[in-house]
């Protein structure tokens, strides 16, 4: 845990998050600044600063399984959704604790960004 990390504080119960899913290793919350009508963050409970810092590739499988569960529970599986991982400040990562954005509820453009 990082003392100044907002996601670590949510995971540890120091800050309230709107939790939509949780298991032993992952928590999913509603984004407080949504970029789509449905915007969730899927976050590993272990503090990993960026996607570049992932050492155990099984973490990606666990995160994507959580994305699927959240999409299903929130009624987005049939609607369609976008999954985004930002890595580093140039890619607009603003919280340096790995997280996946799950966005849905509007039409997205291509290419992104």
PDB file of N, CA and C in Angstrom:
ATOM      1  N   UNK A   1       0.836  -1.191   0.000  1.00  0.00           N
ATOM      2  CA  UNK A   1       0.000   0.000   0.000  1.00  0.00           C
ATOM      3  C   UNK A   1       0.877   1.249   0.000  1.00  0.00           C
ATOM      4  N   UNK A   2       0.459   2.213  -0.765  1.00  0.00           N
ATOM      5  CA  UNK A   2       1.101   3.528  -0.790  1.00  0.00           C
ATOM      6  C   UNK A   2       0.256   4.489   0.032  1.00  0.00           C
ATOM      7  N   UNK A   3       0.862   5.182   0.937  1.00  0.00           N
ATOM      8  CA  UNK A   3       0.131   6.051   1.864  1.00  0.00           C
ATOM      9  C   UNK A   3      -0.656   7.161   1.170  1.00  0.00           C
ATOM     10  N   UNK A   4      -0.154   7.683   0.065  1.00  0.00           N
ATOM     11  CA  UNK A   4      -0.817   8.799  -0.602  1.00  0.00           C
ATOM     12  C   UNK A   4      -1.681   8.375  -1.788  1.00  0.00           C
ATOM     13  N   UNK A   5      -1.851   7.092  -2.007  1.00  0.00           N
ATOM     14  CA  UNK A   5      -2.605   6.588  -3.156  1.00  0.00           C
ATOM     15  C   UNK A   5      -4.098   6.538  -2.827  1.00  0.00           C
ATOM     16  N   UNK A   6      -4.898   7.264  -3.597  1.00  0.00           N
ATOM     17  CA  UNK A   6      -6.337   7.303  -3.354  1.00  0.00           C
ATOM     18  C   UNK A   6      -6.967   5.918  -3.513  1.00  0.00           C
ATOM     19  N   UNK A   7      -6.501   5.109  -4.458  1.00  0.00           N
ATOM     20  CA  UNK A   7      -7.071   3.775  -4.625  1.00  0.00           C
ATOM     21  C   UNK A   7      -6.716   2.880  -3.445  1.00  0.00           C
ATOM     22  N   UNK A   8      -5.505   2.976  -2.933  1.00  0.00           N
ATOM     23  CA  UNK A   8      -5.136   2.205  -1.737  1.00  0.00           C
ATOM     24  C   UNK A   8      -6.011   2.608  -0.558  1.00  0.00           C
ATOM     25  N   UNK A   9      -6.319   3.893  -0.452  1.00  0.00           N
ATOM     26  CA  UNK A   9      -7.174   4.369   0.634  1.00  0.00           C
ATOM     27  C   UNK A   9      -8.600   3.842   0.494  1.00  0.00           C
ATOM     28  N   UNK A  10      -9.096   3.750  -0.740  1.00  0.00           N
ATOM     29  CA  UNK A  10     -10.427   3.175  -0.962  1.00  0.00           C
ATOM     30  C   UNK A  10     -10.406   1.694  -0.611  1.00  0.00           C
ATOM     31  N   UNK A  11      -9.387   0.987  -1.077  1.00  0.00           N
ATOM     32  CA  UNK A  11      -9.264  -0.450  -0.805  1.00  0.00           C
ATOM     33  C   UNK A  11      -9.214  -0.721   0.694  1.00  0.00           C
ATOM     34  N   UNK A  12      -8.527   0.138   1.440  1.00  0.00           N
ATOM     35  CA  UNK A  12      -8.382  -0.040   2.888  1.00  0.00           C
ATOM     36  C   UNK A  12      -9.525   0.566   3.697  1.00  0.00           C
ATOM     37  N   UNK A  13     -10.509   1.149   3.027  1.00  0.00           N
ATOM     38  CA  UNK A  13     -11.659   1.704   3.727  1.00  0.00           C
ATOM     39  C   UNK A  13     -11.438   3.070   4.336  1.00  0.00           C
ATOM     40  N   UNK A  14     -10.334   3.716   4.024  1.00  0.00           N
ATOM     41  CA  UNK A  14     -10.062   5.050   4.554  1.00  0.00           C
ATOM     42  C   UNK A  14     -10.870   6.121   3.831  1.00  0.00           C
ATOM     43  N   UNK A  15     -11.206   5.863   2.576  1.00  0.00           N
ATOM     44  CA  UNK A  15     -12.027   6.745   1.752  1.00  0.00           C
ATOM     45  C   UNK A  15     -13.159   5.893   1.196  1.00  0.00           C
ATOM     46  N   UNK A  16     -14.350   6.479   1.157  1.00  0.00           N
ATOM     47  CA  UNK A  16     -15.499   5.746   0.616  1.00  0.00           C
ATOM     48  C   UNK A  16     -15.445   5.750  -0.910  1.00  0.00           C
ATOM     49  N   UNK A  17     -15.658   4.574  -1.480  1.00  0.00           N
ATOM     50  CA  UNK A  17     -15.798   4.431  -2.923  1.00  0.00           C
ATOM     51  C   UNK A  17     -17.121   3.751  -3.203  1.00  0.00           C
ATOM     52  N   UNK A  18     -17.700   4.023  -4.352  1.00  0.00           N
ATOM     53  CA  UNK A  18     -18.960   3.397  -4.739  1.00  0.00           C
ATOM     54  C   UNK A  18     -18.631   2.050  -5.378  1.00  0.00           C
ATOM     55  N   UNK A  19     -18.506   1.040  -4.541  1.00  0.00           N
ATOM     56  CA  UNK A  19     -18.062  -0.289  -4.953  1.00  0.00           C
ATOM     57  C   UNK A  19     -19.203  -1.022  -5.656  1.00  0.00           C
ATOM     58  N   UNK A  20     -18.918  -1.548  -6.861  1.00  0.00           N
ATOM     59  CA  UNK A  20     -19.902  -2.326  -7.609  1.00  0.00           C
ATOM     60  C   UNK A  20     -19.520  -3.800  -7.681  1.00  0.00           C
ATOM     61  N   UNK A  21     -18.275  -4.115  -7.333  1.00  0.00           N
ATOM     62  CA  UNK A  21     -17.793  -5.500  -7.359  1.00  0.00           C
ATOM     63  C   UNK A  21     -16.533  -5.578  -6.515  1.00  0.00           C
ATOM     64  N   UNK A  22     -16.369  -6.712  -5.829  1.00  0.00           N
ATOM     65  CA  UNK A  22     -15.146  -6.923  -5.061  1.00  0.00           C
ATOM     66  C   UNK A  22     -14.926  -8.412  -4.872  1.00  0.00           C
ATOM     67  N   UNK A  23     -13.672  -8.815  -4.991  1.00  0.00           N
ATOM     68  CA  UNK A  23     -13.277 -10.158  -4.607  1.00  0.00           C
ATOM     69  C   UNK A  23     -11.977 -10.042  -3.814  1.00  0.00           C
ATOM     70  N   UNK A  24     -11.320 -11.129  -3.580  1.00  0.00           N
ATOM     71  CA  UNK A  24     -10.114 -11.135  -2.755  1.00  0.00           C
ATOM     72  C   UNK A  24      -9.001 -10.245  -3.323  1.00  0.00           C
ATOM     73  N   UNK A  25      -8.911 -10.146  -4.650  1.00  0.00           N
ATOM     74  CA  UNK A  25      -7.783  -9.469  -5.294  1.00  0.00           C
ATOM     75  C   UNK A  25      -8.121  -8.173  -6.011  1.00  0.00           C
ATOM     76  N   UNK A  26      -9.414  -7.921  -6.257  1.00  0.00           N
ATOM     77  CA  UNK A  26      -9.817  -6.821  -7.141  1.00  0.00           C
ATOM     78  C   UNK A  26     -11.015  -6.103  -6.553  1.00  0.00           C
ATOM     79  N   UNK A  27     -11.063  -4.806  -6.806  1.00  0.00           N
ATOM     80  CA  UNK A  27     -12.234  -4.003  -6.454  1.00  0.00           C
ATOM     81  C   UNK A  27     -12.628  -3.217  -7.704  1.00  0.00           C
ATOM     82  N   UNK A  28     -13.926  -3.013  -7.879  1.00  0.00           N
ATOM     83  CA  UNK A  28     -14.424  -2.196  -8.990  1.00  0.00           C
ATOM     84  C   UNK A  28     -15.332  -1.123  -8.408  1.00  0.00           C
ATOM     85  N   UNK A  29     -15.105   0.116  -8.845  1.00  0.00           N
ATOM     86  CA  UNK A  29     -15.853   1.260  -8.336  1.00  0.00           C
ATOM     87  C   UNK A  29     -16.373   2.104  -9.500  1.00  0.00           C
ATOM     88  N   UNK A  30     -17.376   2.912  -9.217  1.00  0.00           N
ATOM     89  CA  UNK A  30     -17.832   3.911 -10.185  1.00  0.00           C
ATOM     90  C   UNK A  30     -16.800   5.036 -10.222  1.00  0.00           C
ATOM     91  N   UNK A  31     -16.503   5.528 -11.408  1.00  0.00           N
ATOM     92  CA  UNK A  31     -15.581   6.652 -11.556  1.00  0.00           C
ATOM     93  C   UNK A  31     -16.278   7.923 -11.075  1.00  0.00           C
ATOM     94  N   UNK A  32     -15.572   8.758 -10.306  1.00  0.00           N
ATOM     95  CA  UNK A  32     -16.180   9.989  -9.788  1.00  0.00           C
ATOM     96  C   UNK A  32     -16.221  11.114 -10.831  1.00  0.00           C
ATOM     97  N   UNK A  33     -15.531  10.929 -11.944  1.00  0.00           N
ATOM     98  CA  UNK A  33     -15.552  11.904 -13.044  1.00  0.00           C
ATOM     99  C   UNK A  33     -15.825  11.135 -14.343  1.00  0.00           C
ATOM    100  N   UNK A  34     -17.037  10.593 -14.484  1.00  0.00           N
ATOM    101  CA  UNK A  34     -17.316   9.694 -15.608  1.00  0.00           C
ATOM    102  C   UNK A  34     -17.163  10.356 -16.973  1.00  0.00           C
ATOM    103  N   UNK A  35     -16.605   9.586 -17.893  1.00  0.00           N
ATOM    104  CA  UNK A  35     -16.422  10.029 -19.269  1.00  0.00           C
ATOM    105  C   UNK A  35     -17.439   9.376 -20.203  1.00  0.00           C
ATOM    106  N   UNK A  36     -18.374   8.662 -19.641  1.00  0.00           N
ATOM    107  CA  UNK A  36     -19.460   8.011 -20.370  1.00  0.00           C
ATOM    108  C   UNK A  36     -20.590   7.780 -19.360  1.00  0.00           C
ATOM    109  N   UNK A  37     -21.793   7.517 -19.840  1.00  0.00           N
ATOM    110  CA  UNK A  37     -22.889   7.269 -18.897  1.00  0.00           C
ATOM    111  C   UNK A  37     -22.596   6.160 -17.885  1.00  0.00           C
ATOM    112  N   UNK A  38     -21.844   5.156 -18.315  1.00  0.00           N
ATOM    113  CA  UNK A  38     -21.397   4.100 -17.410  1.00  0.00           C
ATOM    114  C   UNK A  38     -19.876   4.101 -17.434  1.00  0.00           C
ATOM    115  N   UNK A  39     -19.256   4.322 -16.294  1.00  0.00           N
ATOM    116  CA  UNK A  39     -17.796   4.388 -16.218  1.00  0.00           C
ATOM    117  C   UNK A  39     -17.357   3.794 -14.879  1.00  0.00           C
ATOM    118  N   UNK A  40     -16.688   2.645 -14.982  1.00  0.00           N
ATOM    119  CA  UNK A  40     -16.226   1.929 -13.801  1.00  0.00           C
ATOM    120  C   UNK A  40     -14.715   1.763 -13.871  1.00  0.00           C
ATOM    121  N   UNK A  41     -14.101   1.642 -12.711  1.00  0.00           N
ATOM    122  CA  UNK A  41     -12.666   1.396 -12.610  1.00  0.00           C
ATOM    123  C   UNK A  41     -12.465   0.038 -11.961  1.00  0.00           C
ATOM    124  N   UNK A  42     -11.694  -0.810 -12.608  1.00  0.00           N
ATOM    125  CA  UNK A  42     -11.381  -2.140 -12.081  1.00  0.00           C
ATOM    126  C   UNK A  42      -9.938  -2.064 -11.602  1.00  0.00           C
ATOM    127  N   UNK A  43      -9.725  -2.324 -10.310  1.00  0.00           N
ATOM    128  CA  UNK A  43      -8.455  -2.007  -9.650  1.00  0.00           C
ATOM    129  C   UNK A  43      -7.935  -3.218  -8.883  1.00  0.00           C
ATOM    130  N   UNK A  44      -6.685  -3.611  -9.125  1.00  0.00           N
ATOM    131  CA  UNK A  44      -6.114  -4.667  -8.283  1.00  0.00           C
ATOM    132  C   UNK A  44      -5.882  -4.121  -6.870  1.00  0.00           C
ATOM    133  N   UNK A  45      -6.047  -4.969  -5.882  1.00  0.00           N
ATOM    134  CA  UNK A  45      -5.861  -4.513  -4.501  1.00  0.00           C
ATOM    135  C   UNK A  45      -4.392  -4.321  -4.146  1.00  0.00           C
ATOM    136  N   UNK A  46      -3.508  -4.976  -4.858  1.00  0.00           N
ATOM    137  CA  UNK A  46      -2.085  -4.768  -4.639  1.00  0.00           C
ATOM    138  C   UNK A  46      -1.674  -3.505  -5.395  1.00  0.00           C
ATOM    139  N   UNK A  47      -0.839  -2.682  -4.772  1.00  0.00           N
ATOM    140  CA  UNK A  47      -0.415  -1.437  -5.404  1.00  0.00           C
ATOM    141  C   UNK A  47       0.638  -1.733  -6.474  1.00  0.00           C
ATOM    142  N   UNK A  48       0.261  -1.470  -7.722  1.00  0.00           N
ATOM    143  CA  UNK A  48       1.160  -1.568  -8.871  1.00  0.00           C
ATOM    144  C   UNK A  48       1.014  -0.236  -9.593  1.00  0.00           C
ATOM    145  N   UNK A  49       2.080   0.547  -9.734  1.00  0.00           N
ATOM    146  CA  UNK A  49       1.940   1.902 -10.288  1.00  0.00           C
ATOM    147  C   UNK A  49       1.374   1.974 -11.709  1.00  0.00           C
ATOM    148  N   UNK A  50       1.886   1.170 -12.635  1.00  0.00           N
ATOM    149  CA  UNK A  50       1.445   1.249 -14.028  1.00  0.00           C
ATOM    150  C   UNK A  50       1.348  -0.153 -14.626  1.00  0.00           C
ATOM    151  N   UNK A  51       0.784  -0.236 -15.806  1.00  0.00           N
ATOM    152  CA  UNK A  51       0.707  -1.527 -16.486  1.00  0.00           C
ATOM    153  C   UNK A  51       2.092  -2.059 -16.818  1.00  0.00           C
ATOM    154  N   UNK A  52       3.049  -1.180 -16.989  1.00  0.00           N
ATOM    155  CA  UNK A  52       4.428  -1.572 -17.282  1.00  0.00           C
ATOM    156  C   UNK A  52       5.073  -2.304 -16.096  1.00  0.00           C
ATOM    157  N   UNK A  53       4.516  -2.100 -14.911  1.00  0.00           N
ATOM    158  CA  UNK A  53       5.083  -2.687 -13.692  1.00  0.00           C
ATOM    159  C   UNK A  53       4.489  -4.050 -13.327  1.00  0.00           C
ATOM    160  N   UNK A  54       3.580  -4.564 -14.127  1.00  0.00           N
ATOM    161  CA  UNK A  54       2.967  -5.865 -13.838  1.00  0.00           C
ATOM    162  C   UNK A  54       4.011  -6.961 -14.039  1.00  0.00           C
ATOM    163  N   UNK A  55       4.269  -7.732 -13.000  1.00  0.00           N
ATOM    164  CA  UNK A  55       5.244  -8.827 -13.058  1.00  0.00           C
ATOM    165  C   UNK A  55       4.587 -10.186 -13.255  1.00  0.00           C
ATOM    166  N   UNK A  56       3.365 -10.330 -12.770  1.00  0.00           N
ATOM    167  CA  UNK A  56       2.646 -11.598 -12.856  1.00  0.00           C
ATOM    168  C   UNK A  56       1.576 -11.486 -13.944  1.00  0.00           C
ATOM    169  N   UNK A  57       1.772 -12.130 -15.096  1.00  0.00           N
ATOM    170  CA  UNK A  57       0.807 -11.991 -16.185  1.00  0.00           C
ATOM    171  C   UNK A  57      -0.587 -12.516 -15.860  1.00  0.00           C
ATOM    172  N   UNK A  58      -0.722 -13.356 -14.843  1.00  0.00           N
ATOM    173  CA  UNK A  58      -2.050 -13.850 -14.475  1.00  0.00           C
ATOM    174  C   UNK A  58      -2.937 -12.718 -13.936  1.00  0.00           C
ATOM    175  N   UNK A  59      -2.313 -11.643 -13.492  1.00  0.00           N
ATOM    176  CA  UNK A  59      -3.079 -10.484 -13.020  1.00  0.00           C
ATOM    177  C   UNK A  59      -3.990  -9.956 -14.126  1.00  0.00           C
ATOM    178  N   UNK A  60      -3.486  -9.938 -15.360  1.00  0.00           N
ATOM    179  CA  UNK A  60      -4.298  -9.449 -16.483  1.00  0.00           C
ATOM    180  C   UNK A  60      -5.537 -10.322 -16.671  1.00  0.00           C
ATOM    181  N   UNK A  61      -5.391 -11.621 -16.555  1.00  0.00           N
ATOM    182  CA  UNK A  61      -6.544 -12.514 -16.665  1.00  0.00           C
ATOM    183  C   UNK A  61      -7.564 -12.251 -15.573  1.00  0.00           C
ATOM    184  N   UNK A  62      -7.079 -12.038 -14.355  1.00  0.00           N
ATOM    185  CA  UNK A  62      -7.982 -11.747 -13.234  1.00  0.00           C
ATOM    186  C   UNK A  62      -8.705 -10.417 -13.437  1.00  0.00           C
ATOM    187  N   UNK A  63      -7.976  -9.418 -13.914  1.00  0.00           N
ATOM    188  CA  UNK A  63      -8.595  -8.114 -14.159  1.00  0.00           C
ATOM    189  C   UNK A  63      -9.649  -8.202 -15.261  1.00  0.00           C
ATOM    190  N   UNK A  64      -9.325  -8.911 -16.345  1.00  0.00           N
ATOM    191  CA  UNK A  64     -10.281  -9.020 -17.447  1.00  0.00           C
ATOM    192  C   UNK A  64     -11.495  -9.861 -17.048  1.00  0.00           C
ATOM    193  N   UNK A  65     -11.312 -10.853 -16.206  1.00  0.00           N
ATOM    194  CA  UNK A  65     -12.456 -11.601 -15.688  1.00  0.00           C
ATOM    195  C   UNK A  65     -13.368 -10.676 -14.879  1.00  0.00           C
ATOM    196  N   UNK A  66     -12.761  -9.794 -14.094  1.00  0.00           N
ATOM    197  CA  UNK A  66     -13.540  -8.827 -13.316  1.00  0.00           C
ATOM    198  C   UNK A  66     -14.264  -7.848 -14.240  1.00  0.00           C
ATOM    199  N   UNK A  67     -13.620  -7.431 -15.323  1.00  0.00           N
ATOM    200  CA  UNK A  67     -14.283  -6.570 -16.310  1.00  0.00           C
ATOM    201  C   UNK A  67     -15.539  -7.265 -16.822  1.00  0.00           C
ATOM    202  N   UNK A  68     -15.423  -8.541 -17.176  1.00  0.00           N
ATOM    203  CA  UNK A  68     -16.569  -9.288 -17.692  1.00  0.00           C
ATOM    204  C   UNK A  68     -17.693  -9.379 -16.662  1.00  0.00           C
ATOM    205  N   UNK A  69     -17.341  -9.630 -15.409  1.00  0.00           N
ATOM    206  CA  UNK A  69     -18.352  -9.734 -14.346  1.00  0.00           C
ATOM    207  C   UNK A  69     -19.053  -8.391 -14.161  1.00  0.00           C
ATOM    208  N   UNK A  70     -18.287  -7.316 -14.091  1.00  0.00           N
ATOM    209  CA  UNK A  70     -18.879  -5.983 -13.907  1.00  0.00           C
ATOM    210  C   UNK A  70     -19.779  -5.641 -15.099  1.00  0.00           C
ATOM    211  N   UNK A  71     -19.303  -5.890 -16.310  1.00  0.00           N
ATOM    212  CA  UNK A  71     -20.108  -5.604 -17.506  1.00  0.00           C
ATOM    213  C   UNK A  71     -21.423  -6.375 -17.470  1.00  0.00           C
ATOM    214  N   UNK A  72     -21.375  -7.613 -17.067  1.00  0.00           N
ATOM    215  CA  UNK A  72     -22.586  -8.433 -16.983  1.00  0.00           C
ATOM    216  C   UNK A  72     -23.521  -7.915 -15.899  1.00  0.00           C
ATOM    217  N   UNK A  73     -22.980  -7.671 -14.707  1.00  0.00           N
ATOM    218  CA  UNK A  73     -23.807  -7.218 -13.578  1.00  0.00           C
ATOM    219  C   UNK A  73     -24.451  -5.864 -13.836  1.00  0.00           C
ATOM    220  N   UNK A  74     -23.772  -5.001 -14.567  1.00  0.00           N
ATOM    221  CA  UNK A  74     -24.272  -3.648 -14.802  1.00  0.00           C
ATOM    222  C   UNK A  74     -25.088  -3.557 -16.088  1.00  0.00           C
ATOM    223  N   UNK A  75     -25.307  -4.692 -16.748  1.00  0.00           N
ATOM    224  CA  UNK A  75     -26.137  -4.721 -17.943  1.00  0.00           C
ATOM    225  C   UNK A  75     -25.458  -4.187 -19.192  1.00  0.00           C
ATOM    226  N   UNK A  76     -24.136  -4.250 -19.236  1.00  0.00           N
ATOM    227  CA  UNK A  76     -23.387  -3.683 -20.360  1.00  0.00           C
ATOM    228  C   UNK A  76     -22.901  -4.722 -21.357  1.00  0.00           C
ATOM    229  N   UNK A  77     -22.984  -5.988 -21.020  1.00  0.00           N
ATOM    230  CA  UNK A  77     -22.419  -7.038 -21.874  1.00  0.00           C
ATOM    231  C   UNK A  77     -23.052  -7.022 -23.261  1.00  0.00           C
ATOM    232  N   UNK A  78     -24.350  -6.872 -23.340  1.00  0.00           N
ATOM    233  CA  UNK A  78     -25.027  -6.839 -24.635  1.00  0.00           C
ATOM    234  C   UNK A  78     -24.982  -5.455 -25.271  1.00  0.00           C
ATOM    235  N   UNK A  79     -24.919  -4.428 -24.466  1.00  0.00           N
ATOM    236  CA  UNK A  79     -24.874  -3.050 -24.954  1.00  0.00           C
ATOM    237  C   UNK A  79     -23.559  -2.753 -25.675  1.00  0.00           C
ATOM    238  N   UNK A  80     -22.476  -3.314 -25.152  1.00  0.00           N
ATOM    239  CA  UNK A  80     -21.138  -3.051 -25.675  1.00  0.00           C
ATOM    240  C   UNK A  80     -20.412  -2.070 -24.777  1.00  0.00           C
ATOM    241  N   UNK A  81     -19.105  -2.149 -24.775  1.00  0.00           N
ATOM    242  CA  UNK A  81     -18.312  -1.292 -23.901  1.00  0.00           C
ATOM    243  C   UNK A  81     -16.889  -1.190 -24.420  1.00  0.00           C
ATOM    244  N   UNK A  82     -16.166  -0.224 -23.874  1.00  0.00           N
ATOM    245  CA  UNK A  82     -14.758  -0.028 -24.190  1.00  0.00           C
ATOM    246  C   UNK A  82     -13.955  -0.245 -22.919  1.00  0.00           C
ATOM    247  N   UNK A  83     -12.776  -0.857 -23.070  1.00  0.00           N
ATOM    248  CA  UNK A  83     -11.850  -1.099 -21.970  1.00  0.00           C
ATOM    249  C   UNK A  83     -10.583  -0.303 -22.274  1.00  0.00           C
ATOM    250  N   UNK A  84     -10.134   0.487 -21.307  1.00  0.00           N
ATOM    251  CA  UNK A  84      -8.971   1.359 -21.510  1.00  0.00           C
ATOM    252  C   UNK A  84      -8.003   1.207 -20.347  1.00  0.00           C
ATOM    253  N   UNK A  85      -6.714   1.119 -20.679  1.00  0.00           N
ATOM    254  CA  UNK A  85      -5.648   1.166 -19.677  1.00  0.00           C
ATOM    255  C   UNK A  85      -4.692   2.267 -20.106  1.00  0.00           C
ATOM    256  N   UNK A  86      -4.522   3.268 -19.255  1.00  0.00           N
ATOM    257  CA  UNK A  86      -3.559   4.337 -19.516  1.00  0.00           C
ATOM    258  C   UNK A  86      -2.270   4.008 -18.774  1.00  0.00           C
ATOM    259  N   UNK A  87      -1.135   4.175 -19.433  1.00  0.00           N
ATOM    260  CA  UNK A  87       0.153   3.872 -18.813  1.00  0.00           C
ATOM    261  C   UNK A  87       1.060   5.090 -18.918  1.00  0.00           C
ATOM    262  N   UNK A  88       1.241   5.770 -17.796  1.00  0.00           N
ATOM    263  CA  UNK A  88       2.122   6.924 -17.750  1.00  0.00           C
ATOM    264  C   UNK A  88       1.381   8.232 -17.976  1.00  0.00           C
ATOM    265  N   UNK A  89       2.012   9.315 -17.574  1.00  0.00           N
ATOM    266  CA  UNK A  89       1.364  10.621 -17.638  1.00  0.00           C
ATOM    267  C   UNK A  89       1.080  11.076 -19.068  1.00  0.00           C
ATOM    268  N   UNK A  90       1.911  10.727 -20.040  1.00  0.00           N
ATOM    269  CA  UNK A  90       1.652  11.127 -21.422  1.00  0.00           C
ATOM    270  C   UNK A  90       0.391  10.446 -21.969  1.00  0.00           C
ATOM    271  N   UNK A  91       0.048   9.309 -21.420  1.00  0.00           N
ATOM    272  CA  UNK A  91      -1.170   8.590 -21.812  1.00  0.00           C
ATOM    273  C   UNK A  91      -2.361   8.977 -20.928  1.00  0.00           C
ATOM    274  N   UNK A  92      -2.189  10.034 -20.126  1.00  0.00           N
ATOM    275  CA  UNK A  92      -3.240  10.574 -19.247  1.00  0.00           C
ATOM    276  C   UNK A  92      -3.513   9.722 -18.015  1.00  0.00           C
ATOM    277  N   UNK A  93      -2.553   8.908 -17.587  1.00  0.00           N
ATOM    278  CA  UNK A  93      -2.726   8.216 -16.312  1.00  0.00           C
ATOM    279  C   UNK A  93      -2.545   9.263 -15.221  1.00  0.00           C
ATOM    280  N   UNK A  94      -3.575   9.461 -14.408  1.00  0.00           N
ATOM    281  CA  UNK A  94      -3.515  10.492 -13.375  1.00  0.00           C
ATOM    282  C   UNK A  94      -3.369   9.908 -11.975  1.00  0.00           C
ATOM    283  N   UNK A  95      -3.754   8.653 -11.792  1.00  0.00           N
ATOM    284  CA  UNK A  95      -3.556   7.965 -10.519  1.00  0.00           C
ATOM    285  C   UNK A  95      -2.619   6.804 -10.799  1.00  0.00           C
ATOM    286  N   UNK A  96      -1.474   6.824 -10.149  1.00  0.00           N
ATOM    287  CA  UNK A  96      -0.452   5.819 -10.423  1.00  0.00           C
ATOM    288  C   UNK A  96      -0.624   4.587  -9.536  1.00  0.00           C
ATOM    289  N   UNK A  97      -1.759   3.940  -9.772  1.00  0.00           N
ATOM    290  CA  UNK A  97      -2.126   2.635  -9.244  1.00  0.00           C
ATOM    291  C   UNK A  97      -2.871   2.012 -10.417  1.00  0.00           C
ATOM    292  N   UNK A  98      -2.350   0.930 -10.941  1.00  0.00           N
ATOM    293  CA  UNK A  98      -2.941   0.287 -12.113  1.00  0.00           C
ATOM    294  C   UNK A  98      -4.456   0.187 -11.988  1.00  0.00           C
ATOM    295  N   UNK A  99      -5.157   0.532 -13.055  1.00  0.00           N
ATOM    296  CA  UNK A  99      -6.605   0.385 -13.102  1.00  0.00           C
ATOM    297  C   UNK A  99      -7.070   0.321 -14.554  1.00  0.00           C
ATOM    298  N   UNK A 100      -8.184  -0.339 -14.749  1.00  0.00           N
ATOM    299  CA  UNK A 100      -8.799  -0.465 -16.065  1.00  0.00           C
ATOM    300  C   UNK A 100     -10.100   0.326 -16.051  1.00  0.00           C
ATOM    301  N   UNK A 101     -10.289   1.137 -17.088  1.00  0.00           N
ATOM    302  CA  UNK A 101     -11.536   1.864 -17.266  1.00  0.00           C
ATOM    303  C   UNK A 101     -12.488   0.995 -18.084  1.00  0.00           C
ATOM    304  N   UNK A 102     -13.707   0.863 -17.621  1.00  0.00           N
ATOM    305  CA  UNK A 102     -14.781   0.190 -18.342  1.00  0.00           C
ATOM    306  C   UNK A 102     -15.824   1.261 -18.628  1.00  0.00           C
ATOM    307  N   UNK A 103     -16.002   1.581 -19.912  1.00  0.00           N
ATOM    308  CA  UNK A 103     -16.890   2.665 -20.320  1.00  0.00           C
ATOM    309  C   UNK A 103     -17.976   2.143 -21.247  1.00  0.00           C
ATOM    310  N   UNK A 104     -19.184   2.674 -21.087  1.00  0.00           N
ATOM    311  CA  UNK A 104     -20.292   2.248 -21.940  1.00  0.00           C
ATOM    312  C   UNK A 104     -21.398   3.293 -21.873  1.00  0.00           C
ATOM    313  N   UNK A 105     -22.395   3.099 -22.746  1.00  0.00           N
ATOM    314  CA  UNK A 105     -23.576   3.939 -22.702  1.00  0.00           C
ATOM    315  C   UNK A 105     -23.586   5.058 -23.724  1.00  0.00           C
ATOM    316  N   UNK A 106     -22.563   5.143 -24.561  1.00  0.00           N
ATOM    317  CA  UNK A 106     -22.542   6.113 -25.654  1.00  0.00           C
ATOM    318  C   UNK A 106     -21.699   5.540 -26.779  1.00  0.00           C
ATOM    319  N   UNK A 107     -21.799   6.148 -27.934  1.00  0.00           N
ATOM    320  CA  UNK A 107     -20.998   5.729 -29.078  1.00  0.00           C
ATOM    321  C   UNK A 107     -19.606   6.334 -28.933  1.00  0.00           C
ATOM    322  N   UNK A 108     -18.587   5.517 -29.124  1.00  0.00           N
ATOM    323  CA  UNK A 108     -17.198   5.967 -29.033  1.00  0.00           C
ATOM    324  C   UNK A 108     -16.628   6.153 -30.434  1.00  0.00           C
ATOM    325  N   UNK A 109     -15.709   7.095 -30.554  1.00  0.00           N
ATOM    326  CA  UNK A 109     -15.071   7.332 -31.832  1.00  0.00           C
ATOM    327  C   UNK A 109     -13.836   6.453 -31.996  1.00  0.00           C
ATOM    328  N   UNK A 110     -13.391   6.357 -33.224  1.00  0.00           N
ATOM    329  CA  UNK A 110     -12.153   5.623 -33.534  1.00  0.00           C
ATOM    330  C   UNK A 110     -11.371   6.413 -34.550  1.00  0.00           C
ATOM    331  N   UNK A 111     -10.114   6.620 -34.402  1.00  0.00           N
ATOM    332  CA  UNK A 111      -9.300   6.100 -33.312  1.00  0.00           C
ATOM    333  C   UNK A 111      -9.531   6.881 -32.018  1.00  0.00           C
ATOM    334  N   UNK A 112      -9.275   6.220 -30.891  1.00  0.00           N
ATOM    335  CA  UNK A 112      -9.454   6.902 -29.597  1.00  0.00           C
ATOM    336  C   UNK A 112      -8.349   7.928 -29.378  1.00  0.00           C
ATOM    337  N   UNK A 113      -8.575   8.815 -28.435  1.00  0.00           N
ATOM    338  CA  UNK A 113      -7.543   9.776 -28.051  1.00  0.00           C
ATOM    339  C   UNK A 113      -7.465  10.886 -28.916  1.00  0.00           C
TER     340      UNK A 113
END
